[in-house]
Amino acid sequence: MIHEIAVPTPFAVGRVNCWLVEDDPLTLVDAGPNSATALVALEAGLAQHGRRVEDLERIVLTHQHIDHIGLAQVLADRSGAEVCALDALAPWLASYGAAMEADDRHAEDLMRRHGVPHDAVRALRSLVSLVRAWGAAVQVTHELRDGGELAFANRTWTVLHRPGHSPSDTVFHDEGRRELIGGDHLLARISSNPLASRPLSGDGPAPSALLSYLASLRATREMDLEVVLGGHGEPVRDHRALIDQRFAMHERRAQKIAGVLRDQPLSAYEIARELWGDVAVTQAFLTLSEVLGHLDLLAQRGAVTCAEDDGLVRFAAA
């Protein structure tokens, strides 16, 4: 039996779903943000099923975002539970503060190169520094490999790396029950943002978040599933139909951006303003990621070109 425990977050996305797996070992998937409010809600959710934090034997993390990892070390310290996460993510989690600083520097450089005004970049950097406290370092004690297995007494999950929304997105497939623990990979009411991110290893060029995400969705679409238990909102019962809707949405967005570029070359930030008007500081990186992802899609088709002049990148119709 798998129970949903919805935990409040301070973010616009709302509550995050933590999943309690009643099996041996007793397992919690994702941990909520690092806050007293989230901890109280999680404790109350466990109590509804006759459990306490101290009963947990395993904590599984689906990806690196702070609304999913924040309480993981607190829960592990109280319970002695093992902490499971993708092997490539483990070093990032262990060095959370330094990793977040490197991620922020990467985002700042990206925003400057693509035309986000300097005052907006500075304001967002300050805001993000405050938000970091909702996450925390985590020591992974059981590293998971893509394609490997995570065994229970009464079920076995196949571990599948599905990057895109984040570089570390990991889903867990119970083939016998046709269930997928999906994290933020596929959500019923929210289109997961493929966020522009540096590689987990910190080495080499950053992959295209949207191209990675679309490839991940194609792989998930081929799976025989009855339900996807996601990180926010209700379960997904028809994953193929929803994925097809997501494909269509991204295609419409790509074509709209192609139309914006017909008249003149523009920076990614200028494209964002053409699409959405004045972009709020809090949304600057999200909208930039959205635009850059679709530009990558158009570039892959040979529909756009880019050139950098004095540190600013502009895109043009090919």
Tab-separated table of C-alpha atoms in Angstrom:
chain	number	residue	atom	x	y	z
A	1	MET	CA	0.000	0.000	0.000
A	2	ILE	CA	1.231	3.497	-0.872
A	3	HIS	CA	-0.199	6.529	0.967
A	4	GLU	CA	-0.003	10.166	-0.115
A	5	ILE	CA	1.135	12.680	2.506
A	6	ALA	CA	0.751	16.237	1.172
A	7	VAL	CA	3.214	18.619	2.831
A	8	PRO	CA	3.019	22.429	2.573
A	9	THR	CA	5.757	24.396	0.821
A	10	PRO	CA	6.384	28.162	0.671
A	11	PHE	CA	6.389	28.037	-3.127
A	12	ALA	CA	3.767	28.808	-5.767
A	13	VAL	CA	3.570	25.137	-6.712
A	14	GLY	CA	1.786	24.458	-3.409
A	15	ARG	CA	1.956	21.200	-1.503
A	16	VAL	CA	4.472	18.500	-2.300
A	17	ASN	CA	3.460	14.841	-2.218
A	18	CYS	CA	5.529	12.550	-0.032
A	19	TRP	CA	4.658	8.893	-0.575
A	20	LEU	CA	4.640	6.423	2.325
A	21	VAL	CA	5.266	2.879	1.087
A	22	GLU	CA	3.877	0.330	3.553
A	23	ASP	CA	6.347	-2.451	2.864
A	24	ASP	CA	9.540	-3.832	4.303
A	25	PRO	CA	11.513	-1.614	4.629
A	26	LEU	CA	9.025	1.141	5.524
A	27	THR	CA	9.838	3.825	2.960
A	28	LEU	CA	9.134	7.504	2.433
A	29	VAL	CA	9.594	8.948	-1.048
A	30	ASP	CA	10.671	12.614	-0.877
A	31	ALA	CA	10.861	14.674	2.284
A	32	GLY	CA	9.359	18.135	1.780
A	33	PRO	CA	11.098	21.474	2.423
A	34	ASN	CA	13.248	22.167	5.456
A	35	SER	CA	10.704	23.928	7.679
A	36	ALA	CA	8.975	23.354	10.996
A	37	THR	CA	5.594	23.674	9.263
A	38	ALA	CA	6.471	20.928	6.791
A	39	LEU	CA	7.816	18.673	9.552
A	40	VAL	CA	4.643	19.038	11.640
A	41	ALA	CA	2.497	18.237	8.593
A	42	LEU	CA	4.639	15.226	7.739
A	43	GLU	CA	4.474	13.925	11.302
A	44	ALA	CA	0.689	14.340	11.263
A	45	GLY	CA	0.450	12.528	7.927
A	46	LEU	CA	2.504	9.620	9.230
A	47	ALA	CA	0.379	9.472	12.392
A	48	GLN	CA	-2.778	9.082	10.280
A	49	HIS	CA	-1.328	5.765	9.154
A	50	GLY	CA	-0.123	4.729	12.602
A	51	ARG	CA	3.494	5.630	11.923
A	52	ARG	CA	6.154	7.974	13.325
A	53	VAL	CA	9.266	9.477	11.809
A	54	GLU	CA	11.270	7.085	13.962
A	55	ASP	CA	9.621	4.123	12.177
A	56	LEU	CA	11.040	5.026	8.781
A	57	GLU	CA	13.641	2.624	7.436
A	58	ARG	CA	14.263	4.094	3.995
A	59	ILE	CA	14.047	7.569	2.430
A	60	VAL	CA	14.060	7.794	-1.367
A	61	LEU	CA	14.687	11.094	-3.181
A	62	THR	CA	13.371	11.680	-6.696
A	63	HIS	CA	15.442	14.760	-7.561
A	64	GLN	CA	17.443	17.675	-6.202
A	65	HIS	CA	14.826	20.422	-5.795
A	66	ILE	CA	14.511	21.821	-2.303
A	67	ASP	CA	10.800	21.106	-1.827
A	68	HIS	CA	11.718	17.402	-2.144
A	69	ILE	CA	14.996	17.112	-0.210
A	70	GLY	CA	14.758	19.692	2.592
A	71	LEU	CA	13.908	17.438	5.530
A	72	ALA	CA	15.694	14.310	4.328
A	73	GLN	CA	18.680	14.508	6.698
A	74	VAL	CA	16.465	15.490	9.648
A	75	LEU	CA	14.291	12.425	9.038
A	76	ALA	CA	17.304	10.159	8.550
A	77	ASP	CA	18.936	11.391	11.762
A	78	ARG	CA	15.770	10.765	13.774
A	79	SER	CA	14.963	7.371	12.283
A	80	GLY	CA	18.278	5.882	11.235
A	81	ALA	CA	16.734	5.289	7.791
A	82	GLU	CA	18.964	4.755	4.786
A	83	VAL	CA	18.844	7.545	2.209
A	84	CYS	CA	18.568	6.474	-1.431
A	85	ALA	CA	19.191	8.708	-4.449
A	86	LEU	CA	20.671	8.544	-7.928
A	87	ASP	CA	24.422	7.930	-7.770
A	88	ALA	CA	25.180	11.037	-9.838
A	89	LEU	CA	23.149	13.157	-7.417
A	90	ALA	CA	24.825	11.943	-4.209
A	91	PRO	CA	27.859	14.307	-4.357
A	92	TRP	CA	25.574	17.283	-5.099
A	93	LEU	CA	23.422	16.489	-2.062
A	94	ALA	CA	26.420	16.006	0.218
A	95	SER	CA	27.837	19.420	-0.737
A	96	TYR	CA	24.466	21.176	-0.924
A	97	GLY	CA	25.662	24.682	-0.026
A	98	ALA	CA	28.579	24.715	-2.462
A	99	ALA	CA	26.506	23.000	-5.160
A	100	MET	CA	23.739	25.573	-4.857
A	101	GLU	CA	26.279	28.398	-5.027
A	102	ALA	CA	27.723	26.925	-8.224
A	103	ASP	CA	24.213	26.502	-9.648
A	104	ASP	CA	23.409	30.128	-8.811
A	105	ARG	CA	26.584	31.377	-10.494
A	106	HIS	CA	25.699	29.338	-13.571
A	107	ALA	CA	22.179	30.808	-13.628
A	108	GLU	CA	23.509	34.331	-13.133
A	109	ASP	CA	25.948	33.978	-16.041
A	110	LEU	CA	23.195	32.537	-18.226
A	111	MET	CA	20.833	35.398	-17.440
A	112	ARG	CA	23.453	38.050	-18.192
A	113	ARG	CA	24.455	36.420	-21.508
A	114	HIS	CA	20.827	36.252	-22.611
A	115	GLY	CA	19.825	39.814	-21.851
A	116	VAL	CA	18.223	39.802	-18.407
A	117	PRO	CA	18.867	43.309	-16.942
A	118	HIS	CA	21.650	43.452	-14.370
A	119	ASP	CA	19.422	44.855	-11.613
A	120	ALA	CA	16.979	41.976	-12.104
A	121	VAL	CA	19.854	39.467	-11.979
A	122	ARG	CA	21.138	40.957	-8.700
A	123	ALA	CA	17.660	41.017	-7.157
A	124	LEU	CA	16.955	37.420	-8.120
A	125	ARG	CA	20.363	36.309	-6.809
A	126	SER	CA	19.560	37.851	-3.419
A	127	LEU	CA	16.155	36.211	-3.355
A	128	VAL	CA	17.525	32.792	-4.265
A	129	SER	CA	20.128	33.045	-1.497
A	130	LEU	CA	17.297	33.349	1.021
A	131	VAL	CA	15.404	30.424	-0.487
A	132	ARG	CA	18.369	28.060	-0.028
A	133	ALA	CA	17.490	27.574	3.633
A	134	TRP	CA	14.474	25.484	2.573
A	135	GLY	CA	16.953	22.833	1.452
A	136	ALA	CA	19.806	21.128	3.299
A	137	ALA	CA	22.735	18.801	2.757
A	138	VAL	CA	21.945	15.082	2.720
A	139	GLN	CA	24.278	12.116	3.053
A	140	VAL	CA	23.166	9.431	0.597
A	141	THR	CA	23.846	5.993	2.075
A	142	HIS	CA	22.460	3.913	-0.808
A	143	GLU	CA	23.389	5.153	-4.275
A	144	LEU	CA	21.078	4.064	-7.087
A	145	ARG	CA	22.137	3.502	-10.672
A	146	ASP	CA	20.026	4.085	-13.747
A	147	GLY	CA	18.483	0.755	-14.747
A	148	GLY	CA	19.162	-0.812	-11.359
A	149	GLU	CA	16.641	-2.124	-8.847
A	150	LEU	CA	15.407	-1.142	-5.402
A	151	ALA	CA	13.977	-4.174	-3.628
A	152	PHE	CA	11.273	-4.477	-0.959
A	153	ALA	CA	9.758	-7.578	0.616
A	154	ASN	CA	6.683	-7.394	-1.622
A	155	ARG	CA	7.740	-5.344	-4.642
A	156	THR	CA	10.739	-4.316	-6.691
A	157	TRP	CA	11.241	-0.925	-8.302
A	158	THR	CA	13.324	-0.335	-11.401
A	159	VAL	CA	15.315	2.895	-11.112
A	160	LEU	CA	15.100	5.095	-14.219
A	161	HIS	CA	16.926	8.384	-14.776
A	162	ARG	CA	14.544	10.779	-16.576
A	163	PRO	CA	16.358	14.154	-16.695
A	164	GLY	CA	14.757	17.360	-17.940
A	165	HIS	CA	12.832	19.096	-15.184
A	166	SER	CA	16.107	18.803	-13.286
A	167	PRO	CA	19.344	16.992	-14.184
A	168	SER	CA	18.661	14.381	-11.498
A	169	ASP	CA	14.996	13.446	-12.086
A	170	THR	CA	14.573	9.795	-11.147
A	171	VAL	CA	11.416	7.687	-11.463
A	172	PHE	CA	10.703	4.304	-9.915
A	173	HIS	CA	8.793	1.663	-11.873
A	174	ASP	CA	6.822	-1.176	-10.292
A	175	GLU	CA	6.240	-3.274	-13.394
A	176	GLY	CA	3.986	-5.813	-11.667
A	177	ARG	CA	1.606	-3.166	-10.341
A	178	ARG	CA	2.053	-0.913	-13.422
A	179	GLU	CA	2.882	1.976	-11.073
A	180	LEU	CA	5.417	4.752	-11.536
A	181	ILE	CA	6.653	6.933	-8.698
A	182	GLY	CA	7.246	9.978	-10.856
A	183	GLY	CA	8.501	12.899	-8.751
A	184	ASP	CA	8.050	16.037	-10.861
A	185	HIS	CA	8.669	14.235	-14.152
A	186	LEU	CA	4.958	14.174	-15.114
A	187	LEU	CA	2.320	16.133	-13.192
A	188	ALA	CA	-1.411	16.112	-13.819
A	189	ARG	CA	-2.153	19.850	-13.756
A	190	ILE	CA	1.262	21.487	-14.063
A	191	SER	CA	3.612	21.357	-16.998
A	192	SER	CA	6.972	20.605	-15.383
A	193	ASN	CA	9.457	23.394	-16.148
A	194	PRO	CA	12.616	22.090	-17.847
A	195	LEU	CA	15.010	24.361	-15.962
A	196	ALA	CA	18.314	25.353	-17.517
A	197	SER	CA	20.889	23.764	-15.202
A	198	ARG	CA	24.580	23.002	-15.052
A	199	PRO	CA	25.529	19.304	-15.264
A	200	LEU	CA	25.442	17.429	-11.959
A	201	SER	CA	29.136	16.673	-12.330
A	202	GLY	CA	29.890	20.338	-12.931
A	203	ASP	CA	31.976	19.370	-15.968
A	204	GLY	CA	31.327	20.011	-19.636
A	205	PRO	CA	28.573	21.965	-21.385
A	206	ALA	CA	25.115	22.076	-19.880
A	207	PRO	CA	22.649	19.817	-21.697
A	208	SER	CA	19.491	21.298	-23.193
A	209	ALA	CA	16.870	20.912	-20.482
A	210	LEU	CA	13.906	20.803	-22.873
A	211	LEU	CA	15.507	18.394	-25.349
A	212	SER	CA	16.433	16.120	-22.427
A	213	TYR	CA	12.919	16.401	-21.049
A	214	LEU	CA	11.228	15.564	-24.336
A	215	ALA	CA	13.454	12.498	-24.713
A	216	SER	CA	12.555	11.448	-21.158
A	217	LEU	CA	8.842	11.894	-21.869
A	218	ARG	CA	9.134	9.770	-25.003
A	219	ALA	CA	10.677	6.967	-22.951
A	220	THR	CA	7.936	7.223	-20.320
A	221	ARG	CA	5.229	7.260	-22.989
A	222	GLU	CA	6.327	3.791	-24.121
A	223	MET	CA	5.811	2.316	-20.646
A	224	ASP	CA	2.788	0.193	-19.724
A	225	LEU	CA	1.405	2.129	-16.755
A	226	GLU	CA	-1.836	2.276	-14.842
A	227	VAL	CA	-0.878	5.241	-12.682
A	228	VAL	CA	1.873	7.806	-12.154
A	229	LEU	CA	2.191	9.031	-8.561
A	230	GLY	CA	3.637	12.512	-8.930
A	231	GLY	CA	5.277	15.025	-6.671
A	232	HIS	CA	2.380	17.513	-6.823
A	233	GLY	CA	-1.352	17.166	-7.369
A	234	GLU	CA	-3.391	14.079	-8.111
A	235	PRO	CA	-2.179	10.836	-9.737
A	236	VAL	CA	-2.004	10.607	-13.534
A	237	ARG	CA	-4.217	7.821	-14.901
A	238	ASP	CA	-3.606	8.205	-18.659
A	239	HIS	CA	0.048	9.067	-19.017
A	240	ARG	CA	0.150	8.742	-22.814
A	241	ALA	CA	-2.673	11.222	-23.394
A	242	LEU	CA	-1.088	13.698	-20.978
A	243	ILE	CA	2.352	13.339	-22.544
A	244	ASP	CA	0.832	13.925	-25.986
A	245	GLN	CA	-0.729	17.129	-24.621
A	246	ARG	CA	2.678	18.214	-23.331
A	247	PHE	CA	4.282	17.510	-26.721
A	248	ALA	CA	1.623	19.608	-28.453
A	249	MET	CA	2.064	22.445	-25.967
A	250	HIS	CA	5.832	22.575	-26.495
A	251	GLU	CA	5.361	22.516	-30.260
A	252	ARG	CA	2.963	25.466	-30.087
A	253	ARG	CA	5.425	27.394	-27.941
A	254	ALA	CA	8.289	26.669	-30.334
A	255	GLN	CA	6.265	27.869	-33.309
A	256	LYS	CA	5.251	31.025	-31.459
A	257	ILE	CA	8.894	31.820	-30.739
A	258	ALA	CA	9.787	31.150	-34.369
A	259	GLY	CA	7.128	33.688	-35.340
A	260	VAL	CA	8.554	36.300	-32.968
A	261	LEU	CA	11.969	35.951	-34.645
A	262	ARG	CA	10.741	36.493	-38.205
A	263	ASP	CA	11.200	40.270	-38.094
A	264	GLN	CA	14.494	40.771	-36.254
A	265	PRO	CA	17.150	39.064	-34.120
A	266	LEU	CA	16.359	39.116	-30.401
A	267	SER	CA	17.910	37.976	-27.135
A	268	ALA	CA	16.119	35.254	-25.194
A	269	TYR	CA	14.969	37.835	-22.637
A	270	GLU	CA	13.600	40.047	-25.390
A	271	ILE	CA	11.708	37.042	-26.742
A	272	ALA	CA	10.287	36.418	-23.261
A	273	ARG	CA	9.045	40.011	-23.113
A	274	GLU	CA	7.458	39.663	-26.552
A	275	LEU	CA	5.600	36.586	-25.295
A	276	TRP	CA	4.668	37.650	-21.757
A	277	GLY	CA	5.247	41.394	-21.452
A	278	ASP	CA	7.125	42.649	-18.399
A	279	VAL	CA	8.617	39.620	-16.665
A	280	ALA	CA	8.531	39.659	-12.847
A	281	VAL	CA	11.951	39.359	-11.227
A	282	THR	CA	10.879	36.155	-9.475
A	283	GLN	CA	9.993	34.621	-12.850
A	284	ALA	CA	13.016	35.816	-14.833
A	285	PHE	CA	14.960	32.545	-14.716
A	286	LEU	CA	11.879	30.366	-15.254
A	287	THR	CA	10.831	32.289	-18.351
A	288	LEU	CA	14.403	32.393	-19.643
A	289	SER	CA	14.653	28.605	-19.265
A	290	GLU	CA	11.358	28.228	-21.117
A	291	VAL	CA	12.537	30.347	-24.042
A	292	LEU	CA	16.025	28.814	-24.235
A	293	GLY	CA	14.595	25.300	-24.256
A	294	HIS	CA	12.353	26.039	-27.221
A	295	LEU	CA	15.185	27.820	-29.020
A	296	ASP	CA	17.220	24.617	-28.604
A	297	LEU	CA	14.331	22.706	-30.166
A	298	LEU	CA	14.196	25.123	-33.110
A	299	ALA	CA	17.989	25.082	-33.491
A	300	GLN	CA	17.952	21.284	-33.603
A	301	ARG	CA	15.662	21.594	-36.646
A	302	GLY	CA	17.855	24.245	-38.244
A	303	ALA	CA	15.146	26.887	-37.850
A	304	VAL	CA	17.166	29.423	-35.810
A	305	THR	CA	20.748	30.590	-35.523
A	306	CYS	CA	22.503	32.493	-32.764
A	307	ALA	CA	25.435	34.871	-32.522
A	308	GLU	CA	27.195	36.417	-29.526
A	309	ASP	CA	28.351	40.022	-29.578
A	310	ASP	CA	30.045	41.698	-26.622
A	311	GLY	CA	28.744	39.043	-24.238
A	312	LEU	CA	25.131	39.140	-25.423
A	313	VAL	CA	23.569	36.262	-27.376
A	314	ARG	CA	20.917	37.009	-29.989
A	315	PHE	CA	18.819	34.585	-32.019
A	316	ALA	CA	17.533	34.926	-35.576
A	317	ALA	CA	15.346	32.948	-37.916
A	318	ALA	CA	17.486	30.754	-40.168
